[in-house]
């Protein structure tokens, strides 16, 4: 039997080391602090960690402005601490994925400094220059409203030329078409793979492969870069995984994934549709999202409800965007870039435990690898007084002690203050309190993770959306060999009774994997069930007549 890749039945946990746990009392989270919390993560049951950038950085974009690819920012520890961490994670069977930020560097990176000072430097061609910026660049900044005029070319007086940047002006784009730049990227990957990481989250993959030079044609095969990343990664470490940030049109996404390139794609399409289904309390946006992706196969997705950036709903229809904004970001201060929401999940759902569970249950039952943003497992909130995308990046809330147990430093010295006071403050929402409460969200998420990890039908099976006779109920079946998981989620607060065309044979057995639905009946291969508002159920069906795939 073919071995399934580990990530198909995995749960990934995204965290920012400097917001997680401070072991030294200097107000910044660090690697020794993260090591102290590995048992927490192990008990939660996550299979892999995705570490946000931790490299030396001027830190003007949460570390996504890297000035040295071969080190650890001194605020977070040393390279030795990093290796200790990888080792300690490995001992617990937890994989480590790190952010590979090579679409651009910091303007403080020595390559850029050399490039601007010396036109004959070999580093000049590491970046993208123009004497005059194109009159119509055809592109705008990824951060409209934050970058003046949304420009993507900035004049550098030292270089006496314009350089290209899709992000902030302090993040010059690397010329990824230059073979020498590619060689640098392979070397960076090799370095971290040798230190034991299991793979990379490839930052801005969509932008890495676009034509950057003003006069460049789109290459015939822009994806060759991604294939070469994969082949270099696996030549250094068998099974190394690439998880790409590819926020692209659905029809383009097919090109990213494949046996010899990207393993997992962050599923922005489904994220927006899932959020739309929650906001509208209707099943059809979710069915539409899955339909858009159905051509691409089901096993390449990393699904999420929230990540540490804005929640991008820009690819939904304008009418649906309005509905989502009205429900989840009614105040303009909750929105960003005209396309996004700068909030965490729990406050968007008004802290309603039933809805939060519903949202996680959907996330975990949809084919693909679920990803959790640190703190969402306890229902952390956001701090909207912080600028840009920072509101969702406040420190992890461990306890009701000073700074939420994140750091012993005076509050004014902490990297960002922990959220204090109110419904989502650390006094109310913290790990310690939820640990000792058997009914807490944390303990429920822990059970959900365990259930998902053992449900290989979801991780590796074929998905089919099931017809139902209720517009608020989303039902689907994940089938693998001779068993299936059938799920029904009632998105609305009104009770709903539905009939699912489940095509069960009389010989099949069925039991509830998740949920406490008391009204379920089988008739002629159909399932009839009644769900309370926001209720959901996962049913495990063992079916003699399913076609095996092995
Ligand atoms: C990351 C952002 C970051 C940007 C620039 C994005 O792909 O997700 O958080 O600001 O890259 O590096």
XYZ file of C-alpha atoms and ligand atoms in Angstrom:
562
model
C 0.000 0.000 0.000
C 1.334 3.427 -0.892
C 2.571 5.480 2.050
C 0.508 8.625 2.610
C 2.511 11.836 2.968
C 2.546 12.850 6.636
C 0.888 16.185 5.985
C -2.343 14.638 4.723
C -3.339 13.667 8.234
C -1.572 16.485 9.968
C -2.570 19.632 11.782
C -0.259 22.614 11.379
C 0.098 25.313 14.036
C 1.413 28.729 12.956
C 3.313 30.766 15.508
C 5.503 33.775 15.812
C 8.403 33.001 18.143
C 8.627 36.567 19.418
C 4.951 36.571 20.462
C 4.825 33.088 22.003
C 6.789 32.801 25.216
C 9.543 34.953 26.682
C 12.015 32.939 28.757
C 14.400 35.773 29.625
C 12.057 38.503 30.823
C 13.190 40.992 28.158
C 9.685 41.304 26.712
C 10.317 39.299 23.530
C 9.416 35.658 22.941
C 12.400 33.426 22.179
C 13.449 29.912 21.207
C 14.125 28.708 24.770
C 10.630 29.976 25.625
C 9.171 28.058 22.715
C 10.986 24.903 23.841
C 9.298 25.281 27.253
C 5.925 25.224 25.494
C 6.522 22.224 23.252
C 4.784 19.912 25.690
C 1.720 22.129 25.493
C 1.777 21.880 21.698
C 2.382 18.158 21.878
C -0.558 17.649 24.171
C -2.717 19.803 21.918
C -1.836 17.240 19.275
C -0.460 19.378 16.482
C 1.756 17.563 13.999
C 3.788 20.449 12.659
C 4.736 24.007 13.470
C 5.062 26.756 10.927
C 7.435 29.350 12.336
C 7.057 32.875 11.088
C 10.389 34.500 10.148
C 12.938 34.571 12.952
C 15.976 35.793 10.994
C 18.005 38.938 11.745
C 15.832 41.816 10.621
C 15.226 45.524 11.042
C 11.737 44.220 11.840
C 9.704 46.733 9.922
C 7.373 44.001 8.607
C 7.249 41.419 11.383
C 10.505 39.874 10.264
C 9.443 39.556 6.605
C 12.301 41.961 5.916
C 15.279 39.655 6.226
C 18.837 40.965 6.397
C 20.625 37.652 6.960
C 19.233 34.301 5.846
C 21.688 32.276 7.901
C 20.960 33.403 11.415
C 18.481 33.889 14.225
C 17.539 37.388 15.246
C 19.430 38.031 18.472
C 16.235 39.066 20.248
C 14.947 35.491 19.796
C 18.032 33.510 20.766
C 20.949 31.951 18.951
C 21.391 29.434 16.187
C 22.259 26.990 18.944
C 18.865 27.625 20.557
C 17.236 27.018 17.194
C 18.921 23.635 16.849
C 17.903 22.743 20.414
C 14.348 23.612 19.451
C 14.361 21.507 16.262
C 15.766 18.627 18.255
C 13.204 18.981 21.034
C 10.344 19.216 18.520
C 11.655 16.127 16.725
C 11.763 14.174 19.993
C 8.049 14.841 20.322
C 7.347 13.896 16.717
C 6.522 17.490 15.808
C 7.680 18.614 12.363
C 9.118 22.055 11.781
C 8.367 24.218 8.750
C 10.059 27.586 8.514
C 9.220 30.652 6.471
C 11.351 31.014 3.362
C 11.141 34.712 2.513
C 13.017 35.009 -0.754
C 10.743 37.053 -2.961
C 12.516 40.057 -1.491
C 15.072 41.033 1.133
C 15.271 43.901 3.570
C 16.856 47.017 2.080
C 19.407 46.535 4.872
C 20.551 43.190 3.476
C 24.234 43.404 2.432
C 23.277 42.273 -1.098
C 21.064 45.315 -1.552
C 23.558 47.633 0.059
C 26.231 46.434 -2.370
C 23.840 46.550 -5.300
C 22.924 50.170 -4.757
C 26.457 51.351 -4.067
C 28.190 49.704 -6.985
C 26.622 49.283 -10.417
C 29.298 46.717 -11.254
C 28.669 44.635 -8.194
C 27.451 41.125 -8.911
C 24.643 41.900 -6.496
C 23.229 44.586 -8.797
C 21.468 41.894 -10.792
C 20.131 40.307 -7.655
C 17.462 43.019 -7.743
C 15.246 44.555 -10.382
C 16.205 48.038 -11.631
C 14.951 50.572 -14.120
C 16.240 54.001 -15.122
C 12.666 55.125 -15.422
C 9.767 53.242 -13.929
C 7.255 52.038 -16.496
C 4.544 54.652 -16.981
C 1.935 51.986 -16.499
C 3.483 49.328 -14.262
C 0.299 47.255 -14.547
C 0.797 46.274 -10.930
C 0.230 47.893 -7.631
C 1.544 47.441 -4.130
C 0.226 44.517 -2.147
C -0.416 47.031 0.629
C -2.587 49.751 -0.930
C -3.098 52.641 1.438
C 0.090 51.842 3.341
C 2.470 52.386 0.427
C 2.238 55.841 -1.099
C 0.329 55.783 -4.408
C 0.455 51.979 -4.209
C 3.698 52.318 -6.128
C 5.959 49.364 -6.889
C 9.029 51.343 -8.050
C 11.071 53.553 -5.753
C 14.013 55.770 -6.662
C 17.276 55.058 -4.888
C 19.555 58.067 -4.978
C 22.670 56.039 -4.276
C 21.981 53.703 -7.192
C 20.542 56.512 -9.304
C 17.876 54.111 -10.463
C 14.472 52.803 -9.521
C 14.090 49.408 -7.889
C 11.051 47.185 -7.894
C 9.151 46.107 -4.764
C 5.704 44.534 -4.599
C 5.603 44.966 -0.819
C 6.931 47.915 1.174
C 9.680 50.090 -0.332
C 12.075 48.733 2.303
C 11.593 45.250 0.785
C 13.296 45.283 -2.630
C 12.274 42.333 -4.782
C 14.922 39.790 -5.625
C 15.433 39.095 -9.301
C 14.324 35.473 -9.076
C 14.980 34.962 -12.801
C 18.721 35.394 -12.156
C 20.389 31.948 -11.821
C 22.744 33.346 -9.180
C 19.796 34.406 -7.038
C 18.316 30.950 -7.455
C 21.610 29.418 -6.381
C 21.506 31.582 -3.241
C 17.976 30.354 -2.504
C 19.006 26.703 -2.861
C 21.920 27.338 -0.528
C 19.659 28.913 2.083
C 17.324 25.927 1.899
C 20.208 23.501 2.184
C 21.484 25.286 5.274
C 18.209 24.993 7.187
C 17.518 21.458 5.986
C 20.932 20.476 7.317
C 19.879 21.924 10.653
C 16.914 19.579 10.633
C 13.843 21.458 9.433
C 11.176 19.427 7.650
C 10.301 21.988 5.041
C 9.405 25.534 4.196
C 6.450 27.809 3.937
C 7.303 29.616 0.739
C 6.412 33.250 1.258
C 4.826 35.145 -1.633
C 5.222 32.232 -4.051
C 2.848 33.853 -6.529
C 5.014 36.939 -6.745
C 8.269 35.007 -6.879
C 7.339 33.496 -10.215
C 5.914 36.532 -11.940
C 7.834 38.487 -14.562
C 9.460 41.285 -12.598
C 11.592 43.181 -15.111
C 9.575 45.980 -16.720
C 10.085 44.619 -20.233
C 10.045 40.908 -19.353
C 7.510 38.611 -20.912
C 5.853 36.117 -18.640
C 8.020 33.040 -18.883
C 6.609 29.986 -20.678
C 7.128 27.978 -17.571
C 7.194 30.232 -14.507
C 6.640 27.214 -12.269
C 10.068 25.795 -13.040
C 11.345 27.870 -10.128
C 8.991 26.090 -7.738
C 9.927 22.710 -9.186
C 13.578 23.493 -8.691
C 12.951 24.490 -5.070
C 11.268 21.158 -4.500
C 13.966 19.122 -6.203
C 16.694 20.879 -4.231
C 14.782 20.394 -1.002
C 14.218 16.681 -1.464
C 17.756 16.121 -2.648
C 18.868 17.332 0.781
C 16.102 15.817 2.847
C 13.776 13.076 1.701
C 10.177 14.094 2.197
C 10.946 17.795 2.681
C 7.711 19.691 2.262
C 6.938 22.981 0.573
C 3.858 24.878 1.681
C 3.269 27.826 -0.616
C 1.564 31.105 -0.082
C -0.223 31.271 -3.431
C -3.069 33.735 -3.332
C -3.933 33.382 -6.986
C -6.924 32.862 -9.254
C -8.351 29.349 -8.828
C -7.627 28.444 -12.449
C -3.949 29.359 -11.962
C -3.509 27.302 -8.818
C -3.458 23.988 -10.600
C -0.058 24.885 -11.997
C 1.557 25.156 -8.567
C 0.834 21.715 -7.279
C 2.074 18.469 -8.670
C 4.205 15.537 -7.790
C 7.414 17.382 -8.439
C 6.678 20.831 -7.075
C 4.635 22.390 -4.291
C 3.186 19.922 -1.776
C 0.673 22.171 -0.075
C -0.976 25.426 -1.063
C -2.458 27.800 1.431
C -6.111 27.695 0.469
C -7.114 31.336 0.185
C -10.020 30.482 -2.114
C -11.640 28.178 0.387
C -10.786 30.447 3.293
C -12.834 33.283 1.791
C -15.737 30.979 0.918
C -15.737 29.306 4.308
C -15.863 32.682 6.008
C -18.642 33.747 3.614
C -20.673 30.666 4.543
C -20.256 31.487 8.239
C -21.162 35.125 7.679
C -24.242 34.477 5.542
C -25.282 31.324 7.438
C -25.781 29.657 4.061
C -24.123 26.581 2.626
C -23.867 27.695 -0.988
C -20.695 29.867 -0.735
C -18.822 26.872 0.617
C -20.127 24.566 -2.094
C -19.101 27.191 -4.673
C -15.603 27.427 -3.209
C -15.142 23.669 -3.257
C -16.476 23.538 -6.774
C -13.913 26.113 -7.941
C -11.172 23.933 -6.517
C -12.521 20.552 -7.506
C -10.478 20.359 -10.697
C -7.287 20.542 -8.671
C -7.566 17.369 -6.629
C -8.128 17.406 -2.929
C -4.877 16.638 -1.241
C -2.824 19.730 -1.870
C -4.567 22.177 0.398
C -3.600 23.767 3.668
C -6.896 25.125 4.965
C -7.331 27.820 7.554
C -9.924 30.100 9.093
C -7.490 32.857 9.967
C -3.831 33.507 9.559
C -1.667 36.349 10.815
C -2.323 38.544 7.770
C -5.559 40.170 6.751
C -8.487 37.875 5.997
C -8.610 38.441 2.262
C -12.135 38.311 0.834
C -11.226 40.175 -2.356
C -11.924 37.196 -4.594
C -15.562 36.858 -3.533
C -18.303 38.489 -5.586
C -18.898 42.134 -4.598
C -22.316 41.217 -3.159
C -20.821 38.470 -1.013
C -17.979 40.746 0.102
C -20.582 43.233 1.332
C -22.378 40.540 3.298
C -19.138 39.383 4.919
C -18.031 42.919 5.761
C -21.456 43.706 7.220
C -21.421 40.677 9.492
C -17.792 40.376 10.469
C -16.294 43.847 10.046
C -19.119 46.343 10.381
C -16.741 49.073 11.522
C -14.353 50.477 8.863
C -11.505 50.193 11.394
C -11.904 46.424 11.223
C -11.115 46.431 7.506
C -7.893 46.826 5.589
C -6.667 47.321 2.006
C -10.249 47.415 0.744
C -10.248 43.622 0.606
C -9.516 42.333 4.060
C -10.518 42.012 7.685
C -7.989 42.540 10.456
C -9.703 40.489 13.142
C -9.351 37.124 14.807
C -11.936 34.381 14.531
C -13.450 34.402 18.021
C -14.440 38.081 18.102
C -15.757 37.899 14.527
C -18.087 35.194 15.822
C -18.848 37.356 18.874
C -17.265 34.790 21.143
C -20.199 32.442 20.475
C -18.870 29.042 21.460
C -21.293 27.101 19.245
C -20.306 29.103 16.188
C -16.606 28.850 16.955
C -16.914 25.065 17.215
C -18.936 25.003 14.004
C -16.216 26.982 12.226
C -13.443 24.670 13.449
C -15.479 21.575 12.673
C -15.925 22.767 9.083
C -12.248 23.569 8.777
C -11.223 20.177 10.090
C -13.681 18.164 7.996
C -12.835 19.673 4.635
C -10.193 17.826 2.667
C -6.758 19.261 3.140
C -4.476 19.952 6.056
C -5.965 22.231 8.715
C -3.840 25.059 10.031
C -4.434 26.926 13.279
C -3.136 30.360 14.156
C -1.561 30.390 17.644
C -4.114 31.487 20.216
C -7.169 30.594 18.149
C -7.357 27.313 20.082
C -8.301 29.326 23.167
C -10.383 31.922 21.309
C -8.019 34.902 21.564
C -9.185 38.309 20.368
C -7.625 41.181 18.449
C -6.424 44.638 19.475
C -7.834 47.001 16.892
C -5.983 50.028 18.210
C -2.823 48.521 16.694
C -2.028 49.490 13.103
C -2.252 47.452 9.895
C -2.252 43.690 10.300
C -0.825 43.769 13.819
C -4.134 43.499 15.760
C -4.092 39.683 15.449
C -0.439 39.359 16.449
C -0.642 40.055 20.173
C 1.221 37.785 22.636
C -0.037 34.327 23.466
C -2.240 34.330 26.576
C -0.940 31.628 28.890
C -2.481 32.612 32.221
C -4.140 35.429 34.123
C -0.785 36.596 35.453
C 1.131 39.736 34.458
C 1.266 40.082 30.625
C -0.918 36.998 30.346
C 2.027 34.855 31.451
C 3.857 35.702 28.207
C 6.679 37.659 29.831
C 7.793 38.881 33.234
C 9.043 42.173 31.751
C 7.360 45.447 32.727
C 4.336 45.884 30.479
C 5.835 48.846 28.634
C 8.825 46.716 27.629
C 6.806 43.895 26.097
C 7.034 43.581 22.293
C 3.291 44.322 22.072
C 1.092 44.366 25.179
C -1.017 41.276 25.719
C -4.740 41.956 25.368
C -6.054 42.894 28.789
C -9.569 43.527 30.052
C -12.913 42.760 28.479
C -14.252 39.546 27.006
C -10.995 38.565 25.272
C -8.428 39.877 27.730
C -5.927 37.442 29.236
C -7.728 37.654 32.561
C -10.640 35.782 30.909
C -9.097 33.941 27.987
C -5.967 31.983 28.801
C -4.475 28.512 28.567
C -4.259 27.848 32.313
C -7.948 28.520 32.925
C -8.998 26.427 29.942
C -6.690 23.568 30.901
C -8.503 23.087 34.169
C -11.962 23.299 32.610
C -12.939 20.023 30.950
C -15.522 21.819 28.793
C -13.219 24.561 27.557
C -12.636 25.429 23.922
C -9.024 24.340 24.319
C -9.983 20.854 25.458
C -12.594 20.599 22.729
C -10.042 21.612 20.063
C -7.653 19.015 21.439
C -10.314 16.328 20.920
C -11.091 17.706 17.467
C -7.426 17.488 16.472
C -7.240 13.877 17.647
C -10.413 12.985 15.751
C -9.181 14.642 12.581
C -5.778 13.001 12.714
C -7.320 9.561 12.887
C -9.880 10.275 10.149
C -7.794 9.405 7.127
C -10.936 9.517 4.994
C -10.784 13.297 5.326
C -7.046 13.589 4.894
C -6.639 11.303 1.923
C -10.132 10.559 0.616
C -12.315 11.759 -2.216
C -14.757 14.501 -1.341
C -18.308 14.892 -2.615
C -20.753 17.595 -1.617
C -24.076 15.972 -0.728
C -27.400 17.333 -1.820
C -29.533 18.467 1.061
C -32.967 20.013 1.184
C -31.967 22.862 3.510
C -30.047 25.951 2.378
C -28.308 26.398 5.712
C -26.919 22.867 5.895
C -23.630 22.015 4.270
C -23.116 18.283 3.952
C -20.276 16.357 2.419
C -18.755 12.943 2.307
C -15.081 11.997 2.330
C -14.581 8.486 1.111
C -11.554 6.292 1.177
C -11.385 2.600 0.406
C -14.283 0.982 2.245
C -15.101 3.724 4.707
C -16.334 7.270 4.687
C -16.902 10.220 6.940
C -20.165 12.021 6.293
C -20.496 15.476 7.819
C -23.410 17.855 8.149
C -23.080 21.403 9.429
C -25.970 23.704 10.147
C -24.648 27.191 9.456
C -27.700 28.969 10.789
C -28.904 29.625 14.304
C -32.292 28.088 13.383
C -32.801 24.344 13.794
C -32.863 22.435 10.502
C -34.056 18.975 9.490
C -32.504 17.597 6.346
C -32.323 14.500 4.236
C -28.883 13.607 2.906
C -28.599 11.571 -0.271
C -25.871 9.444 1.256
C -26.274 6.333 -0.848
C -25.702 3.959 2.064
C -26.031 0.261 1.525
C -28.061 -1.770 4.023
C -24.911 -3.586 5.135
C -23.051 -0.474 6.168
C -22.416 0.410 9.780
C -22.560 3.968 11.036
C -21.513 5.781 14.218
C -20.986 9.360 15.353
C -17.381 10.489 15.389
C -18.045 14.031 16.473
C -21.146 15.809 17.723
C -24.076 14.770 19.851
C -26.882 14.567 17.365
C -29.831 12.738 18.882
C -32.107 12.612 15.869
C -30.552 10.584 13.060
C -32.352 8.012 10.940
C -31.419 5.910 7.946
C -33.977 5.175 5.252
C -33.280 3.646 1.858
C -29.673 4.729 1.755
C -30.546 8.258 2.887
C -29.771 9.878 6.215
C -32.409 12.017 7.844
C -31.272 14.208 10.664
C -32.271 17.208 12.714
C -29.677 19.698 13.785
C -30.026 22.475 16.317
C -28.827 25.959 15.388
C -25.077 25.809 14.593
C -25.013 22.085 15.312
C -22.857 19.673 13.324
C -22.143 15.999 13.180
C -19.474 13.735 11.707
C -20.615 10.188 10.968
C -18.273 7.337 10.303
C -19.636 4.848 7.815
C -18.111 1.523 7.100
C -19.425 0.385 3.783
C -18.727 -3.026 2.263
C -19.677 -1.872 -1.204
C -17.455 1.187 -1.505
C -14.902 0.743 -4.231
C -11.482 0.271 -2.739
C -8.694 2.326 -4.266
C -5.867 -0.061 -3.546
C 3.342 37.691 4.247
C 3.139 39.015 4.916
C 4.336 39.884 4.653
C 4.653 39.907 3.185
C 5.931 40.566 2.884
C 3.476 38.029 2.803
O 3.414 37.049 1.932
O 2.312 36.798 4.458
O 2.905 38.900 6.263
O 4.075 41.174 5.062
O 4.703 38.635 2.676
O 6.972 39.714 3.167
